[in-house]
Coordinates of C-alpha atoms in Angstrom, one line a residue:
Chain A
X1 CA 58.9 36.8 -7.1
X2 CA 55.2 37.3 -7.2
X3 CA 53.8 40.9 -7.9
X4 CA 50.7 42.4 -6.2
X5 CA 48.8 41.7 -9.4
X6 CA 49.6 38.1 -8.9
X7 CA 48.9 37.6 -5.5
X8 CA 45.4 39.4 -6.5
X9 CA 45.2 36.8 -9.1
X10 CA 45.8 34.1 -6.5
X11 CA 43.4 35.4 -4.1
X12 CA 40.6 35.9 -6.6
X13 CA 41.4 32.2 -7.8
X14 CA 41.0 30.6 -4.6
X15 CA 37.8 32.7 -3.8
X16 CA 36.4 31.6 -7.0
X17 CA 37.1 28.0 -6.4
X18 CA 35.8 28.0 -2.8
X19 CA 32.7 29.7 -3.9
X20 CA 32.2 27.4 -6.9
X21 CA 33.0 24.3 -4.7
X22 CA 30.3 25.2 -2.1
X23 CA 27.7 25.6 -5.0
X24 CA 28.7 22.7 -6.9
X25 CA 28.1 20.5 -3.8
X26 CA 24.7 22.3 -3.1
X27 CA 23.7 21.6 -6.4
X28 CA 25.7 18.4 -7.4
X29 CA 24.9 16.2 -4.5
X30 CA 20.8 16.1 -5.2
X31 CA 21.5 15.9 -8.9
X32 CA 23.8 12.9 -8.5
X33 CA 21.1 11.4 -6.1
X34 CA 18.3 11.9 -8.7
X35 CA 20.5 10.5 -11.7
X36 CA 21.5 7.7 -9.4
X37 CA 18.1 6.7 -8.3
X38 CA 15.4 7.9 -11.0
X39 CA 13.9 5.7 -13.5
X40 CA 13.0 8.5 -15.8
X41 CA 13.5 8.0 -19.5
X42 CA 14.8 11.7 -19.9
X43 CA 17.4 10.9 -17.3
X44 CA 20.0 9.8 -19.9
X45 CA 19.7 13.2 -21.6
X46 CA 20.5 14.9 -18.1
X47 CA 23.2 12.8 -17.5
X48 CA 24.5 13.5 -21.2
X49 CA 24.1 17.5 -20.5
X50 CA 26.0 16.9 -17.1
X51 CA 29.0 15.5 -18.8
X52 CA 29.0 18.2 -21.9
X53 CA 31.7 20.1 -20.5
X54 CA 34.0 17.1 -20.5
X55 CA 34.3 17.1 -24.3
X56 CA 33.2 20.6 -25.0
X57 CA 36.1 23.1 -25.8
X58 CA 35.7 25.5 -22.9
X59 CA 35.6 28.4 -25.4
X60 CA 32.4 26.9 -27.0
X61 CA 30.9 26.8 -23.3
X62 CA 32.0 30.3 -22.5
X63 CA 30.8 31.7 -25.7
X64 CA 27.2 30.2 -25.5
X65 CA 27.1 31.5 -21.8
X66 CA 28.2 34.9 -22.8
X67 CA 25.4 35.0 -25.2
X68 CA 22.7 33.7 -22.7
X69 CA 24.0 36.1 -20.2
X70 CA 24.2 39.1 -22.4
X71 CA 21.6 42.0 -23.0
X72 CA 20.0 40.0 -25.6
X73 CA 19.9 36.5 -23.9
X74 CA 17.0 35.2 -21.7
X75 CA 19.2 35.2 -18.7
X76 CA 20.6 38.4 -19.6
X77 CA 17.1 39.9 -19.5
X78 CA 16.0 38.2 -16.6
X79 CA 18.8 39.4 -14.4
X80 CA 18.1 42.9 -15.6
X81 CA 14.6 42.8 -15.0
X82 CA 15.5 41.8 -11.4
X83 CA 17.7 44.9 -11.1
X84 CA 20.6 42.7 -11.1
X85 CA 22.5 44.1 -14.2
X86 CA 24.3 41.7 -16.5
X87 CA 26.4 38.8 -15.7
X88 CA 29.2 38.5 -17.9
X89 CA 32.3 40.5 -16.9
X90 CA 31.4 39.9 -13.0
X91 CA 32.4 37.6 -10.4
X92 CA 29.0 36.2 -9.9
X93 CA 29.0 35.5 -13.6
X94 CA 32.2 33.6 -13.4
X95 CA 30.8 31.6 -10.6
X96 CA 27.7 30.7 -12.7
X97 CA 30.3 29.7 -15.6
X98 CA 32.6 27.7 -13.2
X99 CA 29.8 25.5 -11.8
X100 CA 28.8 24.6 -14.9
X101 CA 32.3 23.9 -16.5
X102 CA 33.1 21.5 -13.3
X103 CA 29.8 19.9 -13.0
X104 CA 30.8 16.8 -14.3
X105 CA 33.7 16.5 -12.0
X106 CA 31.6 16.9 -8.7
X107 CA 28.3 15.0 -10.0
X108 CA 30.0 11.8 -11.6
X109 CA 31.8 10.4 -8.5
X110 CA 29.0 11.1 -6.2
X111 CA 26.8 9.7 -8.8
X112 CA 28.9 6.5 -8.6
X113 CA 29.0 6.4 -5.0
X114 CA 25.1 6.5 -4.7
X115 CA 24.8 3.5 -7.2
X116 CA 27.0 1.4 -5.8
X117 CA 25.4 2.1 -2.3
X118 CA 22.2 0.7 -3.7
X119 CA 19.0 0.3 -2.1
X120 CA 19.8 -2.5 0.4
X121 CA 21.3 0.0 3.2
X122 CA 18.2 2.3 2.5
X123 CA 15.9 -0.4 2.7
X124 CA 17.2 -1.6 6.0
X125 CA 17.3 2.0 7.4
X126 CA 13.2 2.3 6.2
X127 CA 13.0 -0.9 8.2
X128 CA 14.5 0.6 11.2
X129 CA 12.0 3.5 11.3
X130 CA 14.3 6.0 9.1
X131 CA 12.2 8.3 6.7
X132 CA 13.5 8.6 3.1
X133 CA 15.1 12.0 4.0
X134 CA 16.4 10.7 7.4
X135 CA 17.9 7.6 5.4
X136 CA 19.4 9.9 2.7
X137 CA 21.0 11.9 5.7
X138 CA 22.0 9.3 8.1
X139 CA 22.9 6.7 5.6
X140 CA 23.7 7.3 1.9
X141 CA 25.4 10.7 2.5
X142 CA 27.9 9.1 5.4
X143 CA 28.6 6.0 3.0
X144 CA 29.1 8.4 0.0
X145 CA 31.5 10.5 2.3
X146 CA 34.7 9.5 0.6
X147 CA 33.1 10.3 -2.9
X148 CA 32.0 13.5 -1.4
X149 CA 35.5 14.7 -0.8
X150 CA 36.8 13.5 -3.9
X151 CA 34.4 15.4 -5.9
X152 CA 34.8 18.6 -3.9
X153 CA 38.9 18.1 -4.3
X154 CA 38.1 17.8 -8.1
X155 CA 35.8 20.6 -8.5
X156 CA 37.9 23.0 -6.9
X157 CA 41.3 21.8 -8.6
X158 CA 39.5 21.9 -12.0
X159 CA 38.0 25.4 -11.2
X160 CA 41.3 26.5 -10.3
X161 CA 42.7 25.6 -13.5
X162 CA 40.2 26.9 -15.7
X163 CA 41.1 29.2 -18.7
X164 CA 39.1 29.3 -21.8
X165 CA 35.5 30.0 -20.3
X166 CA 37.0 32.5 -18.1
X167 CA 38.6 34.3 -20.8
X168 CA 35.3 34.3 -22.8
X169 CA 33.1 35.1 -19.8
X170 CA 34.9 37.2 -17.6
X171 CA 37.7 39.1 -19.6
X172 CA 40.6 40.1 -17.9
X173 CA 39.8 42.5 -15.2
X174 CA 42.3 42.6 -12.5
X175 CA 40.5 42.0 -9.1
X176 CA 37.1 40.9 -10.7
X177 CA 37.8 38.0 -13.2
X178 CA 41.8 37.9 -13.8
X179 CA 42.5 34.3 -12.2
X180 CA 45.8 32.8 -11.9
X181 CA 45.6 31.2 -15.6
X182 CA 44.5 34.4 -17.2
X183 CA 47.4 36.1 -15.6
X184 CA 49.8 33.6 -16.5
X185 CA 48.5 34.0 -20.1
X186 CA 49.1 38.0 -19.8
X187 CA 52.8 37.5 -18.3
X188 CA 53.6 35.2 -21.4
X189 CA 52.2 37.9 -24.0
X190 CA 54.3 40.2 -22.1
X191 CA 57.3 38.2 -22.4
X192 CA 57.6 38.1 -18.5
X193 CA 58.7 34.4 -18.5
X194 CA 59.8 34.6 -14.8
X195 CA 56.9 35.9 -13.4
X196 CA 55.0 33.3 -15.7
X197 CA 57.1 30.6 -14.3
X198 CA 56.3 31.3 -10.6
X199 CA 52.3 30.8 -11.2
X200 CA 52.8 28.0 -13.6
X201 CA 55.1 26.1 -11.5
X202 CA 53.0 27.0 -8.2
X203 CA 49.8 25.6 -10.3
X204 CA 51.7 22.2 -11.3
X205 CA 52.7 21.9 -7.7
X206 CA 49.3 22.4 -6.8
X207 CA 47.8 20.0 -9.0
X208 CA 50.1 17.2 -8.4
X209 CA 49.6 17.8 -4.3
X210 CA 45.7 17.5 -5.2
X211 CA 46.2 14.3 -7.2
X212 CA 48.3 12.9 -4.2
X213 CA 45.6 13.9 -1.9
X214 CA 42.9 12.1 -3.8
X215 CA 44.6 8.8 -3.7
X216 CA 43.9 8.9 0.3
X217 CA 40.2 9.2 -0.6
X218 CA 39.3 5.8 -2.5
X219 CA 35.7 4.9 -1.9
X220 CA 35.7 1.8 0.4
X221 CA 33.0 -0.5 0.7
X222 CA 29.9 1.0 1.0
X223 CA 28.5 -1.5 3.6
X224 CA 28.8 -4.9 4.9
Chain B
X1 CA -14.1 -8.9 5.4
X2 CA -13.6 -9.7 8.9
X3 CA -10.3 -8.3 11.0
X4 CA -9.1 -10.4 13.7
X5 CA -7.8 -8.2 16.7
X6 CA -5.0 -10.8 17.2
X7 CA -3.3 -12.7 14.5
X8 CA -1.8 -12.0 11.4
X9 CA -4.0 -11.3 8.4
X10 CA -2.3 -11.4 4.9
X11 CA -3.3 -11.3 1.3
X12 CA -1.4 -10.5 -1.7
X13 CA -1.4 -11.6 -5.5
X14 CA 1.4 -10.6 -7.6
X15 CA 2.4 -12.1 -10.9
X16 CA 6.1 -12.9 -10.5
X17 CA 8.5 -14.1 -13.4
X18 CA 7.1 -17.4 -13.7
X19 CA 4.1 -17.8 -11.9
X20 CA 1.3 -15.7 -9.6
X21 CA 1.9 -15.0 -6.2
X22 CA -1.3 -15.6 -4.4
X23 CA -1.4 -15.9 -0.8
X24 CA -4.5 -15.6 1.4
X25 CA -3.4 -16.2 5.1
X26 CA -4.2 -16.0 8.6
X27 CA -1.6 -16.8 10.9
X28 CA -1.3 -16.9 14.6
X29 CA 0.0 -13.7 16.3
X30 CA 2.5 -15.2 18.5
X31 CA 5.2 -17.9 18.0
X32 CA 7.4 -18.5 14.9
X33 CA 5.6 -19.4 11.7
X34 CA 8.1 -20.7 8.9
X35 CA 7.6 -20.1 5.4
X36 CA 9.0 -23.2 3.9
X37 CA 9.6 -23.8 0.2
X38 CA 12.0 -24.0 -2.6
X39 CA 14.0 -21.2 -3.6
X40 CA 12.0 -18.9 -5.8
X41 CA 8.7 -20.2 -4.5
X42 CA 7.9 -16.5 -3.7
X43 CA 8.6 -16.3 0.2
X44 CA 10.9 -13.6 0.3
X45 CA 8.6 -11.3 -1.7
X46 CA 5.7 -12.0 1.0
X47 CA 8.3 -10.8 3.6
X48 CA 8.8 -7.5 1.5
X49 CA 5.3 -7.3 1.3
X50 CA 4.6 -7.3 5.0
X51 CA 7.5 -4.7 5.3
X52 CA 6.3 -2.6 2.9
X53 CA 9.4 -2.8 0.8
X54 CA 7.5 -4.4 -2.5
X55 CA 4.5 -2.3 -2.8
X56 CA 2.0 -4.6 -4.1
X57 CA -1.5 -3.1 -4.9
X58 CA -4.7 -4.6 -3.7
X59 CA -2.8 -6.3 -1.0
X60 CA -4.2 -6.4 2.7
X61 CA -2.2 -6.7 6.0
X62 CA -3.1 -6.6 9.4
X63 CA -1.0 -7.2 12.4
X64 CA -2.5 -8.0 15.4
X65 CA -5.3 -5.8 14.8
X66 CA -3.2 -2.8 13.2
X67 CA -3.7 -2.0 9.9
X68 CA -0.7 -1.8 7.7
X69 CA -2.2 -2.0 4.3
X70 CA -5.7 -2.2 2.8
X71 CA -7.2 -1.5 -0.5
X72 CA -10.6 -1.0 0.3
X73 CA -10.0 1.3 3.0
X74 CA -7.0 2.9 1.0
X75 CA -4.5 2.4 3.2
X76 CA -0.9 2.0 2.8
X77 CA 1.9 2.7 5.6
X78 CA 5.5 3.6 4.1
X79 CA 8.0 1.3 5.3
X80 CA 9.3 3.4 8.1
X81 CA 5.9 3.8 9.7
X82 CA 5.6 0.0 10.0
X83 CA 6.5 -1.8 13.3
X84 CA 8.6 -4.2 11.8
X85 CA 12.1 -5.7 12.3
X86 CA 13.3 -7.0 9.6
X87 CA 16.6 -9.1 9.3
X88 CA 18.1 -9.7 6.1
X89 CA 19.7 -12.7 4.5
X90 CA 23.1 -10.5 4.3
X91 CA 22.8 -8.5 7.5
X92 CA 23.2 -5.1 5.8
X93 CA 24.7 -3.4 8.7
X94 CA 25.7 0.3 8.4
X95 CA 29.6 0.2 7.5
X96 CA 30.0 3.8 8.7
X97 CA 28.8 2.9 12.2
X98 CA 30.2 0.5 14.8
X99 CA 28.2 -2.4 16.2
X100 CA 26.8 0.0 19.0
X101 CA 25.4 2.7 16.6
X102 CA 24.1 0.1 14.4
X103 CA 21.9 -1.3 17.2
X104 CA 20.6 2.1 18.5
X105 CA 20.1 3.4 14.8
X106 CA 16.5 1.7 15.2
X107 CA 16.2 2.0 18.8
X108 CA 16.6 5.9 18.5
X109 CA 13.7 6.3 16.0
X110 CA 11.1 4.7 18.2
X111 CA 9.4 6.4 20.9
X112 CA 10.2 5.7 24.3
X113 CA 6.5 5.0 25.1
X114 CA 6.1 2.2 22.5
X115 CA 9.6 0.5 23.6
X116 CA 8.9 -3.0 24.9
X117 CA 12.3 -4.5 24.3
X118 CA 15.0 -3.2 26.5
X119 CA 18.3 -2.0 25.1
X120 CA 20.0 -4.6 27.2
X121 CA 17.4 -7.2 26.6
X122 CA 18.4 -7.1 22.6
X123 CA 22.2 -7.0 23.9
X124 CA 22.0 -9.8 26.2
X125 CA 19.7 -12.1 24.2
X126 CA 22.2 -12.1 21.3
X127 CA 25.3 -12.2 23.3
X128 CA 26.7 -9.0 21.4
X129 CA 28.0 -7.0 24.7
X130 CA 31.6 -7.9 23.3
X131 CA 31.3 -6.5 20.2
X132 CA 29.6 -3.3 20.9
X133 CA 32.6 -0.9 20.1
X134 CA 33.8 -2.9 16.9
X135 CA 33.5 -1.5 13.6
X136 CA 31.1 -4.0 11.5
X137 CA 33.9 -4.3 9.0
X138 CA 35.9 -6.6 11.8
X139 CA 32.8 -8.9 12.5
X140 CA 32.4 -12.6 11.4
X141 CA 29.5 -13.7 9.1
X142 CA 27.9 -15.3 12.4
X143 CA 28.6 -12.3 14.7
X144 CA 26.9 -9.7 11.8
X145 CA 23.9 -11.5 11.5
X146 CA 23.6 -11.5 15.5
X147 CA 24.1 -7.7 15.3
X148 CA 21.6 -7.6 12.8
X149 CA 18.8 -9.4 14.8
X150 CA 19.9 -7.5 18.1
X151 CA 19.5 -4.2 15.8
X152 CA 15.8 -5.3 14.5
X153 CA 14.8 -6.6 18.0
X154 CA 15.9 -3.0 19.5
X155 CA 13.3 -1.6 17.6
X156 CA 10.6 -3.3 19.5
X157 CA 8.7 -4.6 16.5
X158 CA 5.3 -5.7 16.3
X159 CA 6.5 -8.7 14.1
X160 CA 10.1 -9.9 13.4
X161 CA 10.7 -10.9 9.6
X162 CA 13.7 -13.1 9.3
X163 CA 14.6 -13.5 5.6
X164 CA 16.7 -16.9 5.5
X165 CA 19.0 -15.3 8.1
X166 CA 21.3 -18.4 8.2
X167 CA 21.4 -19.0 4.5
X168 CA 24.5 -16.9 3.7
X169 CA 26.7 -18.4 6.6
X170 CA 28.3 -21.8 6.9
X171 CA 27.6 -24.8 8.6
X172 CA 29.5 -24.2 11.9
X173 CA 28.1 -20.2 11.9
X174 CA 24.7 -21.7 11.5
X175 CA 25.0 -23.8 14.9
X176 CA 26.4 -20.9 16.3
X177 CA 23.6 -18.7 15.6
X178 CA 20.5 -21.2 16.2
X179 CA 20.7 -21.4 20.0
X180 CA 20.6 -17.7 19.9
X181 CA 17.1 -17.8 17.7
X182 CA 15.8 -20.6 20.0
X183 CA 16.3 -18.4 23.1
X184 CA 14.5 -15.3 21.2
X185 CA 11.8 -17.6 20.3
X186 CA 11.3 -18.8 23.7
X187 CA 11.8 -15.4 25.9
X188 CA 10.0 -13.0 23.5
X189 CA 6.3 -12.7 23.0
X190 CA 6.9 -10.9 19.4
X191 CA 5.7 -13.2 16.7
X192 CA 8.4 -14.2 14.1
X193 CA 7.8 -14.9 10.6
X194 CA 10.9 -17.0 9.4
X195 CA 11.8 -17.6 5.3
X196 CA 13.6 -20.7 5.0
X197 CA 14.4 -23.8 3.0
X198 CA 16.2 -25.6 5.5
X199 CA 14.5 -28.4 7.0
X200 CA 16.6 -28.3 10.3
X201 CA 15.3 -24.7 11.1
X202 CA 11.7 -25.6 10.5
X203 CA 12.3 -28.6 13.2
X204 CA 13.7 -26.1 15.8
X205 CA 12.0 -22.9 15.4
X206 CA 8.6 -23.5 14.0
X207 CA 5.2 -23.6 15.8
X208 CA 3.4 -23.0 12.6
X209 CA 4.2 -24.0 9.0
X210 CA 3.5 -22.7 6.1
X211 CA 4.7 -24.7 2.6
X212 CA 4.8 -22.4 -0.4
X213 CA 5.2 -23.6 -4.0
X214 CA 5.4 -21.5 -7.1
X215 CA 3.7 -18.7 -5.3
X216 CA 0.7 -20.9 -3.7
X217 CA 0.2 -22.3 -0.1
X218 CA 0.4 -25.7 -0.6
X219 CA -0.1 -26.7 3.4
X220 CA -0.3 -25.0 6.5
X221 CA -0.7 -25.7 10.3
X222 CA 0.6 -26.4 13.5
X223 CA 4.3 -27.6 13.3
X224 CA 3.7 -31.1 14.3
X225 CA 0.4 -31.9 12.6
X226 CA 1.6 -30.6 9.2
X227 CA 5.0 -32.7 9.5
X228 CA 2.6 -35.8 10.3
X229 CA 0.5 -35.4 7.1
X230 CA 0.9 -38.2 4.7
X231 CA 0.4 -36.5 1.3
X232 CA 2.5 -33.4 1.5
X233 CA 2.8 -31.9 -1.9
X234 CA 6.7 -30.9 -1.5
X235 CA 9.1 -32.6 0.3
X236 CA 10.3 -31.2 3.7
X237 CA 13.5 -33.2 4.6
X238 CA 15.3 -36.0 3.1
X239 CA 13.7 -38.5 5.8
X240 CA 9.8 -38.3 6.8
X241 CA 9.5 -37.7 10.5
X242 CA 7.4 -35.8 13.3
X243 CA 8.9 -33.1 15.8
X244 CA 7.3 -33.0 18.9
X245 CA 7.3 -30.4 21.7
X246 CA 8.1 -31.8 25.0
X247 CA 9.2 -30.9 28.5
X248 CA 12.0 -32.7 30.7
X249 CA 10.2 -34.1 33.1
X250 CA 13.0 -36.5 34.8
X251 CA 16.9 -37.4 34.3
X252 CA 18.4 -40.4 35.1
X253 CA 22.0 -40.0 36.1
X254 CA 22.9 -43.6 36.3
X255 CA 22.1 -44.0 32.4
X256 CA 22.8 -40.6 31.3
X257 CA 19.2 -40.6 30.0
X258 CA 16.2 -38.1 30.2
X259 CA 12.6 -38.8 29.8
X260 CA 10.6 -35.8 28.0
X261 CA 6.8 -35.7 28.6
X262 CA 4.4 -34.8 25.4
X263 CA 0.8 -34.6 25.2
X264 CA -0.1 -38.3 25.5
X265 CA 2.8 -39.9 27.3
X266 CA 6.6 -39.5 27.6
X267 CA 10.0 -40.8 25.9
X268 CA 13.3 -41.8 27.2
X269 CA 16.0 -40.1 25.2
X270 CA 20.1 -39.5 25.6
X271 CA 20.3 -36.8 28.3
X272 CA 21.8 -33.5 26.7
X273 CA 22.2 -31.5 29.7
X274 CA 18.7 -29.9 29.9
X275 CA 17.2 -29.2 33.2
X276 CA 13.7 -30.8 34.5
X277 CA 11.1 -28.3 33.3
X278 CA 13.0 -27.1 30.3
X279 CA 11.5 -27.2 27.0
X280 CA 12.7 -29.6 24.1
X281 CA 12.1 -30.5 20.7
X282 CA 12.7 -34.3 19.9
X283 CA 12.3 -35.6 16.0
X284 CA 11.3 -39.3 15.3
X285 CA 12.0 -40.3 12.0
X286 CA 9.5 -42.8 10.3
X287 CA 12.1 -45.1 9.8
X288 CA 12.9 -45.4 13.3
X289 CA 9.4 -46.4 14.1
X290 CA 8.1 -49.7 14.6
X291 CA 4.7 -51.4 15.2
X292 CA 3.6 -54.2 16.6
X293 CA 0.0 -55.2 18.3
X294 CA 1.3 -56.1 21.3
X295 CA 3.9 -54.6 24.0
X296 CA 6.9 -56.4 23.9
X297 CA 8.6 -57.3 27.2
X298 CA 12.1 -58.8 25.9
X299 CA 13.4 -56.0 23.7
X300 CA 16.3 -53.4 23.5
X301 CA 13.9 -50.9 22.5
X302 CA 13.1 -48.0 25.5
X303 CA 10.1 -46.6 24.2
X304 CA 6.8 -48.3 23.6
X305 CA 3.9 -46.0 23.0
X306 CA 0.1 -47.4 22.7
X307 CA -1.6 -45.8 19.7
X308 CA -4.1 -46.1 17.3
X309 CA -3.7 -46.0 13.4
X310 CA -5.4 -42.9 11.7
X311 CA -3.8 -43.1 8.4
X312 CA -2.1 -45.7 5.9
X313 CA -0.4 -44.6 2.2
X314 CA 2.1 -45.9 0.3
X315 CA 5.1 -44.8 0.3
X316 CA 7.4 -43.9 -2.7
X317 CA 8.8 -47.5 -3.1
X318 CA 6.4 -50.0 -3.9
X319 CA 7.5 -52.1 -1.2
X320 CA 6.9 -49.4 1.5
X321 CA 4.1 -47.9 3.6
X322 CA 3.8 -44.7 5.6
X323 CA 1.3 -45.4 8.8
X324 CA 0.2 -42.3 10.5
X325 CA -0.8 -43.1 14.2
X326 CA -1.8 -41.3 17.1
X327 CA -0.5 -41.4 20.6
X328 CA -2.9 -39.7 22.6
X329 CA -3.2 -36.6 20.6
X330 CA 0.1 -36.4 19.2
X331 CA 0.6 -37.8 15.5
X332 CA 3.6 -40.2 14.8
X333 CA 4.5 -41.8 11.3
X334 CA 5.7 -45.0 11.2
X335 CA 7.5 -46.5 7.8
X336 CA 6.8 -50.1 7.2
X337 CA 7.2 -52.8 4.6
X338 CA 3.8 -53.5 3.1
X339 CA 4.5 -57.2 4.1
X340 CA 4.3 -56.1 7.5
X341 CA 1.3 -54.1 7.1
X342 CA -0.3 -57.1 5.8
X343 CA 1.0 -59.7 7.9
X344 CA -0.1 -57.7 11.1
X345 CA -3.7 -56.9 9.5
X346 CA -2.8 -53.3 10.2
X347 CA -5.9 -50.9 9.5
X348 CA -7.1 -47.1 10.0
X349 CA -8.4 -47.4 13.6
X350 CA -6.6 -50.4 15.0
X351 CA -4.6 -50.1 18.3
X352 CA -1.2 -50.6 18.0
X353 CA 2.1 -50.3 20.1
X354 CA 4.8 -47.9 18.5
X355 CA 8.3 -48.9 19.0
X356 CA 10.4 -45.9 18.9
X357 CA 14.1 -47.1 18.1
X358 CA 15.8 -43.4 18.5
X359 CA 14.5 -39.9 19.4
X360 CA 16.7 -37.0 18.2
X361 CA 16.5 -34.4 20.7
X362 CA 16.9 -31.0 18.7

């Protein structure tokens, strides 16, 4: 059965996934809105950067983040000047890394939804006296709700399953950075296959249930 | 620039794909003005300009004294600050709200002090009481459009813009919605600007007509006068004819006829159930009008109206002529053969009797 260490890893993973999902929605919705509606020329470059984690090995992402946040990196120097210390091997550092790692999984579904909603309902809202912000909150967001739910589930699940970035950025500190996937790795390294089975099987079941759930949140028609 | 305190003053220039949209108009601040013209003549762009959805620099727009846009005074009101009601061709109801919340959406955003159309009035005029609790996905095309009109109306707009509201619905739905639009037109003081390329909508709704072609205004004026013009650059309907605004004056129960009065006389037509005193529009096609020099006594034709010829031009076929005449102040157009014109010696200024074979009550 699950050991105390395993339970700690599960708790940490869920915490990380929840905090990460929260920040991803906070950041991802405005970013998706901008990507869907902006006509700037550098929009394509931004979209490509957002999509990078889809193709990049997590170790590469983790490696650069480690350097960036380390004592010689500009982000590391910034956090040190602010008196926050260094981010690698800490929970906040892990949150930042996870946000970047799962960004495309949150931004892309929401961006697609905003694009398919288009100008028409927003124009209608404007002729009904809704300011742009009002229309965003009362028309665009509710119409994109299925996509936002999908994005949140994907972002959460993807964070739960991350491994490479955590290993590079967070190491393997129990209760601080040792998430489920790292714990599984440790079990296998120590030849504790039964322990590994419990966690691995749990993740498998979790992933299946999440994907099953997603079937229920297919985006419907945006407006009539 | 002189700005009338009532009336709609609009002026805009914008290069479109194939031509320059250049319009400079002063329109009546009440009643229904129809912008008529072929597809792609720039009609919808004009409405979008008025609503502020398309920003056209250098444009000028005053609605009954209120300035919405004037480059000289550096004024451009954002769309949501303009008191417009906009009915889109494709309804554009909000799918996440039911019918009631769709109609309430605009109403809630208008300060109570400026509400002139009551909620109940908007609901009753469009007959949507029974639809209120329904999700919009369950509505038919015609119902959707009625809800969209009620939603626009509920904001108590200074001007109601309708962009081909019937173009996307089938013929049966058109007949379902048109009476609601007529009621709207009769019972509200709000000026309507209506974009259409359907002659029937023009005949039934327009008080004022603006003909647009290739971004230019080619003719404009009161409905009856504009329809009676013999040299319109674009054809308005397959058949030349006029539309008169009349009032039911008398009903004859024995023969199922009713007499409608117009400026300059009255006409008998089939009784369609309108009460005495009600307004009625009638259409008289040029092919249904004959002319004679004296009143006829032995004839089946019910309507003989004395008038005076005001213009004669050749019709599209070399054997035919169009004769414009005045019955009192109302214009009428007759299509005759050139031979009849010559045989009767018809001339501009001559007195004639118009014999009206058929009158269509719209």
